[in-house]
PDB file of C-alpha atoms in Angstrom:
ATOM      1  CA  UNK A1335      20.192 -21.891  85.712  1.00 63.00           C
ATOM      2  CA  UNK A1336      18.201 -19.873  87.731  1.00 77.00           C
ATOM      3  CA  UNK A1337      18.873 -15.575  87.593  1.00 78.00           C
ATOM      4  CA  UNK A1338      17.399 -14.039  90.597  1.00 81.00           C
ATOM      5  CA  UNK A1339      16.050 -10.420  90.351  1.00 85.00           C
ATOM      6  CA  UNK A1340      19.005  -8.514  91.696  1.00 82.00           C
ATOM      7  CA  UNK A1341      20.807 -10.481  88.981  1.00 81.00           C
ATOM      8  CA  UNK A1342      18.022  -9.152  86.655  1.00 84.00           C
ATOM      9  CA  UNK A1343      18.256  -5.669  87.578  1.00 84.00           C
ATOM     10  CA  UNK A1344      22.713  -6.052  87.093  1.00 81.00           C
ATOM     11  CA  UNK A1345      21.501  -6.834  83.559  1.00 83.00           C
ATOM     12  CA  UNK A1346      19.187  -4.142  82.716  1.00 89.00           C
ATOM     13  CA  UNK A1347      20.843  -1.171  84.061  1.00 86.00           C
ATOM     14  CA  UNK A1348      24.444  -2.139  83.837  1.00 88.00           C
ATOM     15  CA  UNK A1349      25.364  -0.035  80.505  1.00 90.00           C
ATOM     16  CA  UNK A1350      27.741   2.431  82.517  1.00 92.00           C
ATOM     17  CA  UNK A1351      31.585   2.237  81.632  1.00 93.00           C
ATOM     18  CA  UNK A1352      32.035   0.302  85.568  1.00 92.00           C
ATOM     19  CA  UNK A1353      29.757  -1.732  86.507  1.00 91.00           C
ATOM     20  CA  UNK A1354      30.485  -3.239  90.014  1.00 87.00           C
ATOM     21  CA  UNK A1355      29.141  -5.879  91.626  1.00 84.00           C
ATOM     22  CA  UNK A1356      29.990  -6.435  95.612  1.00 77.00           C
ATOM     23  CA  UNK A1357      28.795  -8.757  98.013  1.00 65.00           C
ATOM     24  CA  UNK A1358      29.722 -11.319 100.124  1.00 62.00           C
ATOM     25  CA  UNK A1359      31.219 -14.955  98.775  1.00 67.00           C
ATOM     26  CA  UNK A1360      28.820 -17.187  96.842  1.00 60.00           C
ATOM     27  CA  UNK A1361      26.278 -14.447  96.635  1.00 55.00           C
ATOM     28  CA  UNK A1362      26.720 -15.120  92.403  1.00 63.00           C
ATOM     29  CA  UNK A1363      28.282 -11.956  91.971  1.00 75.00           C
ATOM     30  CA  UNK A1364      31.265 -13.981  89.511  1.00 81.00           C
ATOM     31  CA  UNK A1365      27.930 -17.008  88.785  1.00 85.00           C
ATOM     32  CA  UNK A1366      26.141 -13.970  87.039  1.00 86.00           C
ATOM     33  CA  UNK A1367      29.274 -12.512  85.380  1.00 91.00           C
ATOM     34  CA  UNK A1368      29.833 -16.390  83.662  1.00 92.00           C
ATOM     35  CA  UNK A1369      26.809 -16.836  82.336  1.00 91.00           C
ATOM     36  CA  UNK A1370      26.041 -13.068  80.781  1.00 90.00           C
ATOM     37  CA  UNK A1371      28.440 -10.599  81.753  1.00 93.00           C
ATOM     38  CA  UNK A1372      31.401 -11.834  80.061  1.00 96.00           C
ATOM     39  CA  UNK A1373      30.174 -13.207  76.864  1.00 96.00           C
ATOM     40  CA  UNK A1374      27.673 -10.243  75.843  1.00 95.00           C
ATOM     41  CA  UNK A1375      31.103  -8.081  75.681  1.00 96.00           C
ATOM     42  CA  UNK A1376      32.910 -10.387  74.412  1.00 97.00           C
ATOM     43  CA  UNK A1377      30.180 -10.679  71.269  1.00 96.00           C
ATOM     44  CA  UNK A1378      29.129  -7.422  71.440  1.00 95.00           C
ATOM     45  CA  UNK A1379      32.638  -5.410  70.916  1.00 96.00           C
ATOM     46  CA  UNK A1380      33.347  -8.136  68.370  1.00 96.00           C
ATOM     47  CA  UNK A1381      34.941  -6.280  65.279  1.00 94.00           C
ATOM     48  CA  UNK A1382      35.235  -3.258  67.379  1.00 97.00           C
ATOM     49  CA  UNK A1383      38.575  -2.038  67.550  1.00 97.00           C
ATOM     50  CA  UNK A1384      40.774  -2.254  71.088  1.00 96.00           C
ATOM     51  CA  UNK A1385      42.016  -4.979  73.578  1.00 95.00           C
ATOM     52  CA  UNK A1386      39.820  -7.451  75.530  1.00 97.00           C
ATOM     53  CA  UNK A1387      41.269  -8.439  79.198  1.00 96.00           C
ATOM     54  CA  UNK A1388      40.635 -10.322  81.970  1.00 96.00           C
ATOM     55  CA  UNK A1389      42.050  -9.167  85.201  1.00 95.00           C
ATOM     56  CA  UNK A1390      42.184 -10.854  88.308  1.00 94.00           C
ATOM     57  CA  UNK A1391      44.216 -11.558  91.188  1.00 92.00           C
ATOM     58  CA  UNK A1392      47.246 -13.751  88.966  1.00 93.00           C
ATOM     59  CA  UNK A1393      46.536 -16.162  86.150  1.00 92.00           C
ATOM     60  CA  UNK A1394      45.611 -18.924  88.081  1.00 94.00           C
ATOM     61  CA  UNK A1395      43.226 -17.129  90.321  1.00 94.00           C
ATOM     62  CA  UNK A1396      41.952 -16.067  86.408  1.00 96.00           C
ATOM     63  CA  UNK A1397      41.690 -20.005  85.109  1.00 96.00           C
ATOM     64  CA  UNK A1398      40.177 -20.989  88.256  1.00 95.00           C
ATOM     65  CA  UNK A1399      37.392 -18.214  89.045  1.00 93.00           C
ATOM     66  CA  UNK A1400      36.654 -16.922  85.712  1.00 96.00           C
ATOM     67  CA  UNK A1401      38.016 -19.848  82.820  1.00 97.00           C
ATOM     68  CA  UNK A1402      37.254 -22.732  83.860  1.00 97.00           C
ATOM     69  CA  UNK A1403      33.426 -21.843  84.991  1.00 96.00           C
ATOM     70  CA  UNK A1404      33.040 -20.460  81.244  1.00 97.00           C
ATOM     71  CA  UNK A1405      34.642 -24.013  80.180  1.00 97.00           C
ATOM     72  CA  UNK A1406      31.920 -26.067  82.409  1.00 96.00           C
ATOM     73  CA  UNK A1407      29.180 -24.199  80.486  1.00 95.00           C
ATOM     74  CA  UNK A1408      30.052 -22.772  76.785  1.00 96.00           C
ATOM     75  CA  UNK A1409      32.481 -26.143  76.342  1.00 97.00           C
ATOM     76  CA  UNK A1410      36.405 -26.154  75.128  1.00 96.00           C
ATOM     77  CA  UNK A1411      36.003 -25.011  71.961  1.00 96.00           C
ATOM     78  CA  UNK A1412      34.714 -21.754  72.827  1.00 97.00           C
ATOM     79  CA  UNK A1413      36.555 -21.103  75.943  1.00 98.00           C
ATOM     80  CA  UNK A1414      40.513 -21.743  75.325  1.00 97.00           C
ATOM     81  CA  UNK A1415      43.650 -21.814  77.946  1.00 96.00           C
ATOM     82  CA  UNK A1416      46.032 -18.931  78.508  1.00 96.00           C
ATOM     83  CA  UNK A1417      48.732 -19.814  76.385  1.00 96.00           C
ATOM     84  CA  UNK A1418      51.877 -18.871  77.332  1.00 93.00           C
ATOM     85  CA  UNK A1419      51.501 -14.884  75.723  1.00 92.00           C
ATOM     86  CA  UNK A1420      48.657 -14.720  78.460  1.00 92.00           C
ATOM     87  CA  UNK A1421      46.308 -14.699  75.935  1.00 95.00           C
ATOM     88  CA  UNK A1422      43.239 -17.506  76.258  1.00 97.00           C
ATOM     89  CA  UNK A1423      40.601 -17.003  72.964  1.00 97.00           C
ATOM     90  CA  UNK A1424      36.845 -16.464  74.459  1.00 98.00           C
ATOM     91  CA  UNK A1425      33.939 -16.975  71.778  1.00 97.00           C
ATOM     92  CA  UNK A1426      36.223 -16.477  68.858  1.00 96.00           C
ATOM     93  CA  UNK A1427      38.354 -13.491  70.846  1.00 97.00           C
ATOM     94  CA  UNK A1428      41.339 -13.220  72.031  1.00 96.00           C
ATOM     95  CA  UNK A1429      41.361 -12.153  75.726  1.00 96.00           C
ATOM     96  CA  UNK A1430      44.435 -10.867  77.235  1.00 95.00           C
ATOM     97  CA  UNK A1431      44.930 -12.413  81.373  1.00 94.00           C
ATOM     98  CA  UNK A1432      46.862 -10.889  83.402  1.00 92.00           C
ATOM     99  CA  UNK A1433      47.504 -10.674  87.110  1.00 90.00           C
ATOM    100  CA  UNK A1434      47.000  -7.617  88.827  1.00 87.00           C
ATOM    101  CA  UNK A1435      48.500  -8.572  92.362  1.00 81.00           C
ATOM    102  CA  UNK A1436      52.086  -6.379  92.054  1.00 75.00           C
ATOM    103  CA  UNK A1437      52.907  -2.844  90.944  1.00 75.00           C
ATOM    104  CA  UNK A1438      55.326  -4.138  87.650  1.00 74.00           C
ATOM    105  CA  UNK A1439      51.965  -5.448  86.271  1.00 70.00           C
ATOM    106  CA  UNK A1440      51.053  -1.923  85.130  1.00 70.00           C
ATOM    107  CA  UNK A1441      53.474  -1.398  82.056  1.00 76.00           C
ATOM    108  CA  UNK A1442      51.800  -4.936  80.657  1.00 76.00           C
ATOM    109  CA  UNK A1443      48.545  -2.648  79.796  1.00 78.00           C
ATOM    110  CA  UNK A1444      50.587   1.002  79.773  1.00 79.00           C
ATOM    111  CA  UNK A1445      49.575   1.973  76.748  1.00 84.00           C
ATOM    112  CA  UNK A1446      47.069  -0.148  75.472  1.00 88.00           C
ATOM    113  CA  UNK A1447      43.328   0.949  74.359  1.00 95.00           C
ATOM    114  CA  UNK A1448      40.610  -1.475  75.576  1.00 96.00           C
ATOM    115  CA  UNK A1449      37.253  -2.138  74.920  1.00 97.00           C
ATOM    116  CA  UNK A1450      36.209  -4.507  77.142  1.00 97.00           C
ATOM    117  CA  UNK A1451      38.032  -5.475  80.643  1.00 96.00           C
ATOM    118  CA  UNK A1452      36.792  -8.228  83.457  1.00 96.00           C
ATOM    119  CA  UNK A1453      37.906  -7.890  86.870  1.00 94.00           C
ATOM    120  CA  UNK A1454      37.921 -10.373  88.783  1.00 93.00           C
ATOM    121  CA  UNK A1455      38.596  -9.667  93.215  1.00 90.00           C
ATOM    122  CA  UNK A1456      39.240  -6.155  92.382  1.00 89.00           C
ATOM    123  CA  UNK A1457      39.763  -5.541  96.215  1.00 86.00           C
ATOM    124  CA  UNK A1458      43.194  -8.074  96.109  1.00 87.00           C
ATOM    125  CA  UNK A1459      44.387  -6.082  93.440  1.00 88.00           C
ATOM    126  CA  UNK A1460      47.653  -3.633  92.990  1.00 85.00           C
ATOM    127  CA  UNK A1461      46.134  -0.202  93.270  1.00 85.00           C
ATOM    128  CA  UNK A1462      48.085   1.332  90.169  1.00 85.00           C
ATOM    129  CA  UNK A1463      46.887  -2.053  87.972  1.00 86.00           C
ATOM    130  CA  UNK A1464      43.519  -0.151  88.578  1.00 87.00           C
ATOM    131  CA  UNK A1465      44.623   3.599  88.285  1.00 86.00           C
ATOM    132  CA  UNK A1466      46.245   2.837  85.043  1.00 86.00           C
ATOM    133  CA  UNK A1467      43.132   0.542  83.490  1.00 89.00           C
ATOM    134  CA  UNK A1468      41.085   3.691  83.818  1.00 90.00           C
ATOM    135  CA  UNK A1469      43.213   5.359  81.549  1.00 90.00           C
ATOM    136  CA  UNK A1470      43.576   2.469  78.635  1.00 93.00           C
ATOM    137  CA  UNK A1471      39.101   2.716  78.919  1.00 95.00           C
ATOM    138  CA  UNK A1472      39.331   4.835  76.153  1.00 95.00           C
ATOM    139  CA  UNK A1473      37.088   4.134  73.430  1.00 96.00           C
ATOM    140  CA  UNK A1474      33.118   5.176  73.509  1.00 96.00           C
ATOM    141  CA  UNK A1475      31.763   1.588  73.916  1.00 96.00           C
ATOM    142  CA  UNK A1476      34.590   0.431  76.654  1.00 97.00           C
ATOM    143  CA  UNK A1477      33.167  -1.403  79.481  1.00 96.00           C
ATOM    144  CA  UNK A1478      34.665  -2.192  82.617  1.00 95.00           C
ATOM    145  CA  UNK A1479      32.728  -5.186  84.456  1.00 95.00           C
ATOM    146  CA  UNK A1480      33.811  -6.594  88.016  1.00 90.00           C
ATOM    147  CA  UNK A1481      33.056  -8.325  91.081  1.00 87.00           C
ATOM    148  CA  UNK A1482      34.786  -7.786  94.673  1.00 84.00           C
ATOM    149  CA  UNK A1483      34.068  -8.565  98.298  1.00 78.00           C
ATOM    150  CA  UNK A1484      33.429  -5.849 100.568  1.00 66.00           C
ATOM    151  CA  UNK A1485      36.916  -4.795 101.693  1.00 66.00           C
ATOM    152  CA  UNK A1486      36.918  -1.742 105.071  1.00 67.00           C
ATOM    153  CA  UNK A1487      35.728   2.026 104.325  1.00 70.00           C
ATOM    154  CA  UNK A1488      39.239   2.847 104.262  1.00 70.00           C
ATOM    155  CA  UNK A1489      40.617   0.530 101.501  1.00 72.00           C
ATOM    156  CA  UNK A1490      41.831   1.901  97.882  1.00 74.00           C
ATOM    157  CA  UNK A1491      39.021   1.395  96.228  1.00 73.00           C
ATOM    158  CA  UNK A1492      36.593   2.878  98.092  1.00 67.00           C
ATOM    159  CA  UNK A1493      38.319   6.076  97.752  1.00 65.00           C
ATOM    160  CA  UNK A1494      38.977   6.319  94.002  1.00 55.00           C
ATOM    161  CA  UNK A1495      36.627   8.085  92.416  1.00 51.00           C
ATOM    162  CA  UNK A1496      35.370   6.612  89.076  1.00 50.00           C
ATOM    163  CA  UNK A1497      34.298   8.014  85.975  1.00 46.00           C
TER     164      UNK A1497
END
């Protein structure tokens, strides 16, 4: 599996609390995000206290985009399904998936305190999913790693400013 260096670079200097990638489809924005992204948080905030989740469009977009890539390369016992609590177990973890594509989503993380959160098309997502994430990134070591395609200048995202 071949990283190229603008994958290389993502690695080295992504240590903020968001770290974005965008680009166009099948540019391995999600390819890079599989193979590293994802699993060094996952093993990194091991023991750590606070949630891990996986956000994405719904749970299917979740199983196919993020799960069942991780399944073709780390195997089934490492990478489980979501169960029916929305909770799949990653490396030993448990992972919370939700669904970020309608405003009731919001009260499933309202209140919560997480360490580590993947987003998956952040740009298909319900703005206050996002808004209220921000708020649950609470701890010193929470990271907040995603991948989107470029949406227009004038779309949510664009204009939220981010920490």
């Amino acid at each position: 599996m071949v990283i190229t260096d603008k994958q290389k670079e993502f690695i080295k200097n992504a240590t903020h609390r968001y770290n974005l990638k965008i680009g166009a489809r099948r540019c391995g924005k999600t390819y890079l995000d599989i193979l590293y992204t994802i699993p060094n948080r996952i093993l990194q905030g091991r023991g750590k206290e606070g949630l891990n989740i996986i956000v994405g469009v719904s749970k299917e977009t979740i199983e196919r985009n993020v799960l069942r890539p991780l399944r073709d390369i780390y195997g089934v016992e490492l990478i489980g399904i979501i169960n029916n609590r929305n909770i799949a177990n990653l490396f030993g973890e448990d992972i919370y998936c939700l669904g970020a594509e309608k405003v009731n989503q919001v009260s499933k993380i309202q209140g919560s305190s997480i360490k580590f959160c993947y987003g998956d098309e952040i740009a298909r997502w319900c703005k206050e999913v996002f808004i209220m994430l921000q708020s649950s990134l609470d701890k010193p070591y929470s990271y907040f790693d995603g991948a989107l395609n470029p949406e227009s200048r004038t779309h949510w995202f664009k204009k939220k400013k981010r920490s």
